[in-house]
XYZ file of C-alpha atoms in Angstrom:
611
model
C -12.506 7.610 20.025
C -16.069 6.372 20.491
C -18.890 4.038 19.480
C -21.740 6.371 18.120
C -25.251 4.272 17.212
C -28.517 5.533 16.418
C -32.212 5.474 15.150
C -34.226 7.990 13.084
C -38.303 7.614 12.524
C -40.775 9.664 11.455
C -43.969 7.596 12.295
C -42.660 6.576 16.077
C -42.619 7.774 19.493
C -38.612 6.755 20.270
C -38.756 7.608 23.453
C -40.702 4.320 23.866
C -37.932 2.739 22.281
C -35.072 3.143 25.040
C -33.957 -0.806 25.341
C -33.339 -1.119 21.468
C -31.540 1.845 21.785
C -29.471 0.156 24.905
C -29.311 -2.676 23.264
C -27.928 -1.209 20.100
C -25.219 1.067 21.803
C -24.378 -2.197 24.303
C -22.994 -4.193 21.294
C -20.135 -1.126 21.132
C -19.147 -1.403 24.852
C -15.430 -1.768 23.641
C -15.033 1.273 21.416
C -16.257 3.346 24.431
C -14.960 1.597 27.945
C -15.098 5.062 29.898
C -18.560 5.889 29.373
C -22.610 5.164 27.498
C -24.922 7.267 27.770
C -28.581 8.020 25.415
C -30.528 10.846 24.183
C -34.160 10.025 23.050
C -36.918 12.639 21.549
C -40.107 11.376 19.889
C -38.483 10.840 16.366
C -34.917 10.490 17.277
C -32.602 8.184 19.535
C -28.754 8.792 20.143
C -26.130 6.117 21.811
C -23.005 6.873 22.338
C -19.940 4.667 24.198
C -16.979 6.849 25.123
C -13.126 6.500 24.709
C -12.111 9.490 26.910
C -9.277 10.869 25.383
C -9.133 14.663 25.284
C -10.882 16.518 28.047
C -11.829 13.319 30.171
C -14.234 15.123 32.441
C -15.842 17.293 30.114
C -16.603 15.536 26.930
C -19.371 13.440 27.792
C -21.862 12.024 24.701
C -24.469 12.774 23.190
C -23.928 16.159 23.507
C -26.893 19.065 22.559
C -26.724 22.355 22.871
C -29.873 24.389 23.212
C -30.872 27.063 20.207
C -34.221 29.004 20.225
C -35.951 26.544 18.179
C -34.651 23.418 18.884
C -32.012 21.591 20.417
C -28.753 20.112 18.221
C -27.804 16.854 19.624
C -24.181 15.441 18.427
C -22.981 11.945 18.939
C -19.197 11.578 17.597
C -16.500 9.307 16.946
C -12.650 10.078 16.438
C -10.746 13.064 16.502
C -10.577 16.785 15.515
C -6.882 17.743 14.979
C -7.384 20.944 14.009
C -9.876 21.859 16.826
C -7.950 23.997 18.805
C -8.113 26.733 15.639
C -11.569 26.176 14.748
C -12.658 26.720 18.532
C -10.851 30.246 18.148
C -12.376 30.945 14.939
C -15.812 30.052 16.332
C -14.900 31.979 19.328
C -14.444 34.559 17.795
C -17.913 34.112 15.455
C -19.281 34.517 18.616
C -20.133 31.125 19.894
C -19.400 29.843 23.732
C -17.823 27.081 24.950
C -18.434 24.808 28.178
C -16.058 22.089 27.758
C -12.742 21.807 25.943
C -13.639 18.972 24.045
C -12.970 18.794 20.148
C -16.872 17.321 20.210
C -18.223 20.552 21.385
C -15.892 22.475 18.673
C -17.746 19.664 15.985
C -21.694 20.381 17.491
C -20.497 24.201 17.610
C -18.865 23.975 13.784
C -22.415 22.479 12.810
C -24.273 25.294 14.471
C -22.366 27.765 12.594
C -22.039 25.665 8.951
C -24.400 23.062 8.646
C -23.701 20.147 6.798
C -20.556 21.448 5.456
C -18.951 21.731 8.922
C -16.603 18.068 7.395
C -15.098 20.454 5.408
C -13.762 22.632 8.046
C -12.163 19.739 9.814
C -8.454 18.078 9.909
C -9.120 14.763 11.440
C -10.420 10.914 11.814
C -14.215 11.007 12.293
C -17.834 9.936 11.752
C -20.559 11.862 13.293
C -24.288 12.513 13.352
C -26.270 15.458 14.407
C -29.901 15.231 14.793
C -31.688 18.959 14.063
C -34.465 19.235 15.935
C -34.799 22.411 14.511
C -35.566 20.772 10.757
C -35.729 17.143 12.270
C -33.309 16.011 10.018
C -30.436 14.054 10.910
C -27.056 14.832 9.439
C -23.933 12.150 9.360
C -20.502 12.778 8.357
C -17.414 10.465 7.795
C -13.905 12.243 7.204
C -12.220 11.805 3.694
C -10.359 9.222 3.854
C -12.752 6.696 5.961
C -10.537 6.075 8.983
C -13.364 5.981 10.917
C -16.311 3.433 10.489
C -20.144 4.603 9.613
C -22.759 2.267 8.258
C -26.381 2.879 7.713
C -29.612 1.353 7.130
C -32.412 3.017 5.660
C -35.792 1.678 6.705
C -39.743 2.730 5.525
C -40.192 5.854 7.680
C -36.239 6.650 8.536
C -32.718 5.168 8.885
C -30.368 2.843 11.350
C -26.634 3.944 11.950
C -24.249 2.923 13.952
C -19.885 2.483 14.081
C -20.044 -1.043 13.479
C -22.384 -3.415 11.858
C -22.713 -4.830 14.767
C -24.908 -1.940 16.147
C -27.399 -1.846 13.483
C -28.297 -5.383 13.268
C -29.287 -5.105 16.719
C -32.410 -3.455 15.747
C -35.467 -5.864 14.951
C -35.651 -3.274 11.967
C -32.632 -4.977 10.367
C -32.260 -8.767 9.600
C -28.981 -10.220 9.626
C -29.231 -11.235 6.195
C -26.208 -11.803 3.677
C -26.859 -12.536 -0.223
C -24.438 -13.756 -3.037
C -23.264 -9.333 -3.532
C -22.031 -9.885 0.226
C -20.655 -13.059 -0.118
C -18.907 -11.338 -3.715
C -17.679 -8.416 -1.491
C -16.272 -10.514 1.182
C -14.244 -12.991 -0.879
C -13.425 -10.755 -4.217
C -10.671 -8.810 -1.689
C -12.331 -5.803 -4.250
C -13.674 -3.602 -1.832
C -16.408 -1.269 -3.120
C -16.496 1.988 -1.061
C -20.258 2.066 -0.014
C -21.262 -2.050 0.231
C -21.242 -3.163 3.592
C -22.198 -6.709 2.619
C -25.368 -6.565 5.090
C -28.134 -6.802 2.928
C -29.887 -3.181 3.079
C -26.868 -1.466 4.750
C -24.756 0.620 3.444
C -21.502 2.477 4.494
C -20.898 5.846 4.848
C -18.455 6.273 1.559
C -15.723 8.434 2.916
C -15.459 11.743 2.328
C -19.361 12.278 2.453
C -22.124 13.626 4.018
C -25.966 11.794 4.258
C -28.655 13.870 5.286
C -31.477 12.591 6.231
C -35.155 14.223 6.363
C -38.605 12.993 6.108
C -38.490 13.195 2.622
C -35.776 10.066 2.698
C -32.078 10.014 2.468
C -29.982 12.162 -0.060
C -25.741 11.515 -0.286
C -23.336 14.234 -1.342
C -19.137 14.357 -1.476
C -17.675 16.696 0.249
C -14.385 16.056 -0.887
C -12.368 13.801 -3.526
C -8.924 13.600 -4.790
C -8.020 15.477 -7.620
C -5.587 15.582 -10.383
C -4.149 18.909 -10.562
C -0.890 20.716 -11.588
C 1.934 19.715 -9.683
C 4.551 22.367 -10.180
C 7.354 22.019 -7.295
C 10.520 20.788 -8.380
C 12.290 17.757 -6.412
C 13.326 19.700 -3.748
C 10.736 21.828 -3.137
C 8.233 18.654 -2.841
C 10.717 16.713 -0.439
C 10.783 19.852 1.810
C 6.888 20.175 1.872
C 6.333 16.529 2.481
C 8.707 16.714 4.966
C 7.111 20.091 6.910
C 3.756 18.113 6.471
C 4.955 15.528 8.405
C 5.767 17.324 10.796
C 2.836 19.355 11.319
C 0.743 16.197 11.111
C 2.607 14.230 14.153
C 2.626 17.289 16.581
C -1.101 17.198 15.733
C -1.695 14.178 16.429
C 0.259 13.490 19.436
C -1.992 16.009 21.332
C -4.145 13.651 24.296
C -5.044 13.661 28.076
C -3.705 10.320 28.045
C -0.526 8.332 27.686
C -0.113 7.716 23.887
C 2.773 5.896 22.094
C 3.600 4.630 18.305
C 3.750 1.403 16.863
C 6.885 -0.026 15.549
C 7.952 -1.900 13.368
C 11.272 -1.055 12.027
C 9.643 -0.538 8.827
C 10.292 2.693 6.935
C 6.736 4.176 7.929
C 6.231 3.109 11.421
C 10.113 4.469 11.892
C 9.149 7.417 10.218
C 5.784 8.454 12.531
C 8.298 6.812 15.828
C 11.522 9.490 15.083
C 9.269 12.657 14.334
C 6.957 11.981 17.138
C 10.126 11.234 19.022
C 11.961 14.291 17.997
C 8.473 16.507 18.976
C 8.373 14.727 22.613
C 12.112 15.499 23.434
C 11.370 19.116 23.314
C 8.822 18.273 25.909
C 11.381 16.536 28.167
C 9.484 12.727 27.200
C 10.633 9.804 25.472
C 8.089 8.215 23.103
C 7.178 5.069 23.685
C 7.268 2.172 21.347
C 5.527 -1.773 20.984
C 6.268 -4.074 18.456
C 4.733 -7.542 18.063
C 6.887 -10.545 17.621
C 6.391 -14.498 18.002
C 8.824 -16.993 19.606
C 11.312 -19.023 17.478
C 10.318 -16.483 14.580
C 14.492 -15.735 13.662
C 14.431 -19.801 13.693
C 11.478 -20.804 11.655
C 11.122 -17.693 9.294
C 10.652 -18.003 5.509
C 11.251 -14.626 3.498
C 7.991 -14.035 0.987
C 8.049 -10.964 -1.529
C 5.950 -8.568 1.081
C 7.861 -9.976 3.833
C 11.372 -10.326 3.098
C 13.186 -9.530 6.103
C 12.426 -10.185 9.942
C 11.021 -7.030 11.884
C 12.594 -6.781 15.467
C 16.135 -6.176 14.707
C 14.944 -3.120 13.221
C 12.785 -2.134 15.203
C 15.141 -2.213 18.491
C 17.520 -0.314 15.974
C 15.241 2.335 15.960
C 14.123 2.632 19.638
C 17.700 3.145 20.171
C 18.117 5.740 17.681
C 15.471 7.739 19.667
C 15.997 6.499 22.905
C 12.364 4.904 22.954
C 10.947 3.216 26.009
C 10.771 0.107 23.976
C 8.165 -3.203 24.227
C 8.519 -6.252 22.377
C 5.109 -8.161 22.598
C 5.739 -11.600 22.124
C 2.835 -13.926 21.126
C 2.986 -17.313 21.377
C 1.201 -19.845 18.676
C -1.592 -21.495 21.507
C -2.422 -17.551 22.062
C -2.625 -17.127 18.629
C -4.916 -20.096 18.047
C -6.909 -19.562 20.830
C -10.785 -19.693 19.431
C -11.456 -17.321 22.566
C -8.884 -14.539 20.578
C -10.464 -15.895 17.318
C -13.935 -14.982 18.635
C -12.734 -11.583 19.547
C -11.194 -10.922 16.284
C -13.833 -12.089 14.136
C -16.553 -10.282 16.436
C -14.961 -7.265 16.320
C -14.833 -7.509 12.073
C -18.168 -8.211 11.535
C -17.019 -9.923 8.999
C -14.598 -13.351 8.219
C -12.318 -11.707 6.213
C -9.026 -11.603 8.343
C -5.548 -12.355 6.727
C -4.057 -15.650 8.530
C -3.060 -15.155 11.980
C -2.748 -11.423 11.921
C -6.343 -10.234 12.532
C -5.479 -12.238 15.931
C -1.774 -11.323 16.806
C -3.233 -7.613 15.892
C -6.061 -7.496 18.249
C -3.353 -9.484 20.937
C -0.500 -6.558 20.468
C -3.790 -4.039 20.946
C -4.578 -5.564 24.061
C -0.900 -5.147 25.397
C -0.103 -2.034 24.275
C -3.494 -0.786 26.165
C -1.797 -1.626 29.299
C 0.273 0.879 28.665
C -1.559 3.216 26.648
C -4.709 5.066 25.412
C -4.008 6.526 22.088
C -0.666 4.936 19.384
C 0.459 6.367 16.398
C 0.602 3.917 13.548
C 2.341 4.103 10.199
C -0.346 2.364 8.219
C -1.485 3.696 4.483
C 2.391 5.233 3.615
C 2.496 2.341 1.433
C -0.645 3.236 -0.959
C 0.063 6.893 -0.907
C 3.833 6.386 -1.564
C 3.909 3.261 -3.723
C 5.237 1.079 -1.223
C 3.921 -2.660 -3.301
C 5.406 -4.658 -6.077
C 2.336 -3.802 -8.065
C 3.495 -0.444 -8.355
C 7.076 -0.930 -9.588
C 6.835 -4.353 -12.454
C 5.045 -4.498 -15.078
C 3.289 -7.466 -14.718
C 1.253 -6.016 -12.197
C 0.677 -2.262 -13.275
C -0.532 -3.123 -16.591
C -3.252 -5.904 -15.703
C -6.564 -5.384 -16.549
C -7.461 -5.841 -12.631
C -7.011 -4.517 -9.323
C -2.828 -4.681 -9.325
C -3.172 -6.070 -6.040
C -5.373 -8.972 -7.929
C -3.012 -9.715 -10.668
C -2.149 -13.374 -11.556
C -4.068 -14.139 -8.188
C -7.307 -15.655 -9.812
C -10.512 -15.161 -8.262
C -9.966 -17.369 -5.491
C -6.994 -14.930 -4.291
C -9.124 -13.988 -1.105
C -11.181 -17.315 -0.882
C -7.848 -19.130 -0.698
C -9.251 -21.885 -2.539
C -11.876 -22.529 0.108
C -15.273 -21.981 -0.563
C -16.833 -24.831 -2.454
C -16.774 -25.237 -6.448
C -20.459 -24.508 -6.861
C -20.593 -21.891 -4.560
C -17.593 -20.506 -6.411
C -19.424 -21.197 -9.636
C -22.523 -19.206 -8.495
C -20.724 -16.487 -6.929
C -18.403 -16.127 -10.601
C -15.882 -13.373 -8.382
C -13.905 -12.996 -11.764
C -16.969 -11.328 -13.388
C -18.081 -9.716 -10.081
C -14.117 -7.925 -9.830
C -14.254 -7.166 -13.360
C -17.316 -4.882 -12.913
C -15.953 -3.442 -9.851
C -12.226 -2.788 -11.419
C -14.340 -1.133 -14.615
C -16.117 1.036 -12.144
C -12.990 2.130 -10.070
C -11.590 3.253 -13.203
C -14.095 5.614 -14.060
C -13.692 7.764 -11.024
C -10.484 7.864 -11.363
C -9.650 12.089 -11.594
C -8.050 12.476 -15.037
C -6.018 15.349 -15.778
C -5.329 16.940 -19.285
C -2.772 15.617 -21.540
C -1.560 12.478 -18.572
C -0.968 9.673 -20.934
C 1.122 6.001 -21.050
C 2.749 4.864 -17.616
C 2.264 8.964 -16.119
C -1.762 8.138 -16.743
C -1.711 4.721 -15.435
C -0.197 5.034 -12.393
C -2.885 7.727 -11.688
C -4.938 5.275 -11.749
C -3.314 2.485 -10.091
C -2.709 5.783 -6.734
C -6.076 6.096 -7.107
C -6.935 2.244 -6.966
C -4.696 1.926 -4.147
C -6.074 5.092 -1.920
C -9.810 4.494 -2.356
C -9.930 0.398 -2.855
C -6.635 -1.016 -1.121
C -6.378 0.962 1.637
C -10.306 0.967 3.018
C -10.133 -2.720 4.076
C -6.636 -2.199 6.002
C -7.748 1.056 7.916
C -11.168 -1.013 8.840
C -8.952 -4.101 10.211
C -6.899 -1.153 12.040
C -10.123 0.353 13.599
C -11.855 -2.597 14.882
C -9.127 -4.819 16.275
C -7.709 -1.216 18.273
C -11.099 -0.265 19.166
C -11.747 -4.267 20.535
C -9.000 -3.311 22.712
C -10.404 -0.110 24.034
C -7.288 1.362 22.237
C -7.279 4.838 19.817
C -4.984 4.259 16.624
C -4.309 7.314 14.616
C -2.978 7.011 11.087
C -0.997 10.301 10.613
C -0.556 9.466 6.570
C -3.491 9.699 6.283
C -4.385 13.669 6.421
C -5.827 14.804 4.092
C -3.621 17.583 3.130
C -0.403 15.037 2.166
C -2.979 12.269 0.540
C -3.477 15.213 -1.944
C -0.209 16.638 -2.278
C 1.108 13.399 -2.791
C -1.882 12.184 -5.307
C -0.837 15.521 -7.262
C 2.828 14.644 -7.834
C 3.568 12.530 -11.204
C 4.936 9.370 -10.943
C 7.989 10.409 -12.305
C 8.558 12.299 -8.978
C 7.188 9.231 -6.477
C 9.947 6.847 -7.964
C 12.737 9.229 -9.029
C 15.364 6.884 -7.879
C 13.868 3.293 -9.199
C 12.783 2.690 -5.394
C 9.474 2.512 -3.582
C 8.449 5.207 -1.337
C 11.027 7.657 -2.961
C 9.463 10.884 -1.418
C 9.048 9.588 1.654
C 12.901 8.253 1.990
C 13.870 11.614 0.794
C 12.142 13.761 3.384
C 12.771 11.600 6.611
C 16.412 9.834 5.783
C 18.516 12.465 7.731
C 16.316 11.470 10.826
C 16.440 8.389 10.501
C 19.169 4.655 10.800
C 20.806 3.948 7.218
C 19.471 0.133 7.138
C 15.693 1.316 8.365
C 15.759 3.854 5.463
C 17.085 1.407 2.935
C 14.762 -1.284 3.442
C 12.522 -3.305 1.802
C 9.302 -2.977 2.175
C 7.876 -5.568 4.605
C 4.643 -6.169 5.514
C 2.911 -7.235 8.900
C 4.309 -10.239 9.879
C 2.531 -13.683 10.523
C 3.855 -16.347 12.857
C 5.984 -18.905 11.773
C 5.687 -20.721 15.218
C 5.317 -24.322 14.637
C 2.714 -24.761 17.929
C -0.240 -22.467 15.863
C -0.271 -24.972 12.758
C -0.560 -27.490 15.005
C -3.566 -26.259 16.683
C -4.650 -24.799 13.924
C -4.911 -28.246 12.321
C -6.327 -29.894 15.095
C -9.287 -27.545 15.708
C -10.179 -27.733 11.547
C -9.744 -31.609 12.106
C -12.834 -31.376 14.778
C -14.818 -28.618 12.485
C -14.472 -32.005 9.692
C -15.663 -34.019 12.025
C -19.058 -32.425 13.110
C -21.928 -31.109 10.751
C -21.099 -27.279 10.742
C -22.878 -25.049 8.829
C -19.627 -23.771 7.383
C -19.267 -26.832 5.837
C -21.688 -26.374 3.424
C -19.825 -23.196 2.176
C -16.358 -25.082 2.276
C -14.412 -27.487 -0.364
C -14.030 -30.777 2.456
C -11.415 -31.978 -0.071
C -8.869 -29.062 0.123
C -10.129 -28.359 3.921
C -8.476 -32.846 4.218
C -5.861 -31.648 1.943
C -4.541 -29.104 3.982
C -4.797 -30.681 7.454
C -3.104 -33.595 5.872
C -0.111 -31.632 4.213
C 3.845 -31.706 5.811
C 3.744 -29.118 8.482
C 7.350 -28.095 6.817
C 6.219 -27.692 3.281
C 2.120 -26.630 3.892
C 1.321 -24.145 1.064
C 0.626 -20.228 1.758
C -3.002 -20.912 0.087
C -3.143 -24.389 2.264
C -2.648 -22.553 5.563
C -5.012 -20.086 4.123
C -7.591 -22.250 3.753
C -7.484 -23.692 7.528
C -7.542 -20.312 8.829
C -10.302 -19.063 6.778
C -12.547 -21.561 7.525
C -11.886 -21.310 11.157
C -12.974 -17.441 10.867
C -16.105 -18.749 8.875
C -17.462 -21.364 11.119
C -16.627 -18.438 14.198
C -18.500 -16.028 11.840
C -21.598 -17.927 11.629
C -21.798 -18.999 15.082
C -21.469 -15.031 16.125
C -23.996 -13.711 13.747
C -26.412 -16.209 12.622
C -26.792 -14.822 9.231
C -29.129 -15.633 7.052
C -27.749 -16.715 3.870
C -29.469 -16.148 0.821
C -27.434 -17.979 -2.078
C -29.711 -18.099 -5.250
């Protein structure tokens, strides 16, 4: 796992260009702690900061290797699951190896397909290859957009980088955000492509950009489809199950101590017993972290994603496998503190964190890097298997809106705090409208689906492509802040499209969520942890962090921040004035938010452009 940056142009020497290039790479120095290094040639620049995970001494960025007419430089972030197969098959091609990297196996899968070399790979990743050969450059994002990629395309060439971040360190690129960002930050509507940045785009998932000195041209590589799904019950169970499998032994392969993240929830219990199952025929116990907050038991309060309290079930677990079990416990000044909040925020890009979790995430991160380099997470099970409410009542599945959106109103991500003519301007119900008609019409159709079989196509689809992409971004940067790799084993590609393929009649056979999933692991796995409700990431209830919390919003009221202008003053007083026992969810909301704007603002400097 890396940061990968970089600058293409046709009408400049780059190798005059070395400190933007530092300078661009620099603002990554947490995705890659290990290692930075550059590569610079008149028309091309590659920075790259290094997570060594597989073959520490020998996978050193940007990588080239030298062909008659040209050299093929790579500069790559993620991982290549399948790579010790496609080095054999390329071995056997006739290609030579010098490291056993999975990077070299990507620059020597490039050599030998070209810009299709994404489809010959099982893994997390986002890439670019500059062919000096052609002088074009060539960049790559796996299917399911685990991995970050942005872009910006400029007169004579492009920007790219991992993060935001990287790209708006280039003079080329002005940190300017107009009303469609603002839209796309606050709708909670995510549109695979915006990157709110005005003039950057991301890498949609699943594609390939190539670009030449004719411009920039975008092609999909690959995209769910809706195709006969003809294994009975049985049969499916049994395949989901041997998927599973396959994918953990996969991705528990690292030159460095790895471990899962648990929960106690159905999917992080899942990934912890099959990865636990795999070590033990290795002679290791897995080891396990869960985050938890003092006086939680005491102060909880049970909401519909979040009905039941974490750590008993997650101890119940480690002891089923015999984990070498953490509890990180986070207390609410931690939580609060605007040092964490900087981090968080910084590493976003963006001020669109959910309450305190954004921070207890990147906190838990931090922790569990102590320990280890790479953690298995159980993230995504619950928009491939149907995990939400909105996929089981009716209310929700037949809205004409993002399910996720429904009866929410279009201050559901705002939280009620921008200000009414901001709001006004901005018009988010219009703006998610578009967006939901949109969605729908990419939505794979297959002959004859009709009534709730058709819909809840859609609503998978909805869920996989829209839902999922802002979770797996918050997962990426708050791990990579940390210096830590997360892999996401439910998300290969091979079960996202088994599982897209089966009707809904099959994904909720027994009037539960997650159906499938309970039916392939529950002989592995506690009776209560594979009866449970679904219950989402959990947020402190730890009197202390509304305190601060309050006090610091109290002092943002109190000055002349710019945040203020963007911010209702009378539900920011509202909510610093309300009953610490009986503050709303959207109250807290509110507080927190604008916390994460003001630190936004001061981090960036963005240019707002509002008419």
């Amino acid at each position: 796992m890396c940061g990968i940056a970089g600058w293409v142009s046709y009408r400049r020497d780059l190798t005059r260009q070395s400190p933007v290039l530092d300078a661009m790479t620099g603002t990554m120095a947490c995705r890659g702690p290990d290692a930075a290094d550059t590569w610079t040639d008149r028309h091309a620049a590659l920075g790259h900061r290094r997570l060594a995970v597989i073959d520490l001494p020998g996978g050193a960025q940007p990588m080239r290797a030298d062909t008659p007419d040209g050299a093929v430089v790579i500069v790559y972030s993620g991982e290549t699951y399948n790579y010790t197969e496609l080095r054999a098959e390329l071995g056997r091609r006739g290609h030579r190896f010098t490291t056993d990297s999975d990077t070299e196996v990507v620059l020597r899968g490039y050599l030998e397909w070209g810009e299709a070399v994404g489809e010959h790979l099982n893994g997390m990743f986002a890439f670019a290859v500059w062919d000096a050969r052609t002088e074009r450059l060539v960049m790559v994002r796996d299917r399911l957009g685990v991995k970050p990629f942005y872009f910006h395309e400029t007169q004579d060439g492009v920007l790219f980088g991992s993060e935001p971040k990287a790209i708006l360190a280039n003079p080329l690129c002005p940190a300017v955000v107009g009303l469609d960002g603002l839209r796309e930050m606050f709708s909670f509507a995510k549109t695979p492509g915006h990157a709110i940045w005005d003039g950057m785009r991301e890498l949609r998932p699943g594609h390939v950009a190539v670009v030449d000195a004719g411009g920039l041209r975008e092609h999909a590589y690959w995209r769910l489809e809706a195709g006969d799904h003809t294994d009975d019950r049985d049969t499916t169970v049994a395949h989901i199950r041997e998927l599973l499998e396959d994918i953990v032994a996969r991705q528990l392969v690292a030159d460095v101590p790895r471990c899962t993240l648990l929960s106690g929830g159905l999917d992080s219990s899942v990934i912890t017993v099959l990865a636990a199952r795999r070590l033990r025929e290795r002679g290791e116990p897995v080891r396990s972290f869960n985050v938890d907050f003092p006086g939680q038991a005491e102060h909880f309060r049970a909401i519909d994603l979040a009905p039941t309290l974490d750590t008993p079930y997650a101890h119940e677990v480690a002891g089923h496998v015999g984990a070498d079990h953490r509890d990180v416990l986070l207390d609410g000044d931690a939580l609060a503190d605007p040092r964490v909040r900087r981090a968080a925020v910084g590493a976003r890009d963006v001020p669109n964190g959910i309450g305190d979790r954004d921070n207890s995430m990147y906190l838990l991160f931090k922790a569990v890097r102590e320990h280890s380099t790479v953690a298995l997470s159980g993230e995504a099970a619950d928009e491939l298997f149907g995990g939400y409410p909105w996929f089981h009542r009716d209310e929700f599945r037949y809205a004409d809106t993002f399910p996720w959106l429904a009866g929410k109103g279009s201050l559901f991500e705002a939280g009620g705090l921008l200000d009414d003519d901001l709001v006004r301007r901005l018009d988010l119900d219009t703006y998610v409208r578009d967006h939901y008609r949109a969605a729908l019409r990419d939505v794979p159709v297959k002959d004859g689906e009709t009534g709730l079989e058709r819909r809840m196509r859609e609503i998978c689809y909805l869920n996989v492509t829209r839902k999922m992409q802002p979770l797996l971004d918050r997962k990426d940067r708050m791990s990579m802040a940390a210096g830590l790799e997360v892999r996401v084993p439910f998300c290969d590609h091979r079960l996202v499209q088994y599982v897209f393929g089966t009707p809904w009649s099959l994904k909720a056979f027994d009037g539960r969520e997650k159906s499938l999933l309970r039916a392939a692991t529950r002989d592995v796995l506690p009776p209560s942890v594979a009866d449970r409700r679904k219950s989402g990431y959990p947020s402190t209830f730890d009197p202390r962090y509304l305190a601060v919390v309050k006090t610091q919003v109290r002092d943002l009221l109190a000055g002349d921040h710019p945040a203020l202008a963007l911010c209702s003053r009378e539900r920011l007083t509202e909510a610093v004035a309300a009953d610490q026992d009986t503050i709303s969810l959207q109250q807290r909301t509110v507080l927190e938010r604008s916390l994460d704007l003001a630190t936004w603002l001061d981090l960036r400097n963005p240019t707002l452009k509002l008419n």
